C-alpha positions as CSV (number, residue, x, y, z in Angstrom):
1,N,92.2,120.2,143.4
2,E,95.7,121.6,143.4
3,R,97.1,118.1,143.6
4,A,95.2,117.1,140.4
5,Q,96.6,120.2,138.6
6,H,100.1,119.4,139.8
7,A,99.7,115.8,138.7
8,W,98.5,116.9,135.2
9,R,101.3,119.4,134.9
10,A,103.8,116.6,135.9
11,A,102.2,114.4,133.3
12,G,102.9,117.2,130.8
13,Y,99.3,118.4,130.4
14,E,98.2,122.0,130.7
15,P,94.4,122.0,130.0
16,Q,93.8,125.4,131.6
17,E,90.8,126.1,129.4
18,Q,89.3,122.7,130.1
19,W,90.0,123.0,133.8
20,R,88.4,126.4,134.0
21,R,85.4,125.0,132.0
22,W,85.1,122.1,134.5
23,V,85.3,124.3,137.5
24,K,82.7,126.7,136.0
25,H,80.4,123.7,135.3
26,L,80.8,122.5,138.9
27,T,80.4,126.0,140.4
28,G,77.5,126.7,138.0
């Protein structure tokens, strides 16, 4: 979700690799 990414960025997190991994896992 874009909102989640925005929230994470606001919190000061930038787990791009983790996010991509998560999305890949979800999409398969």
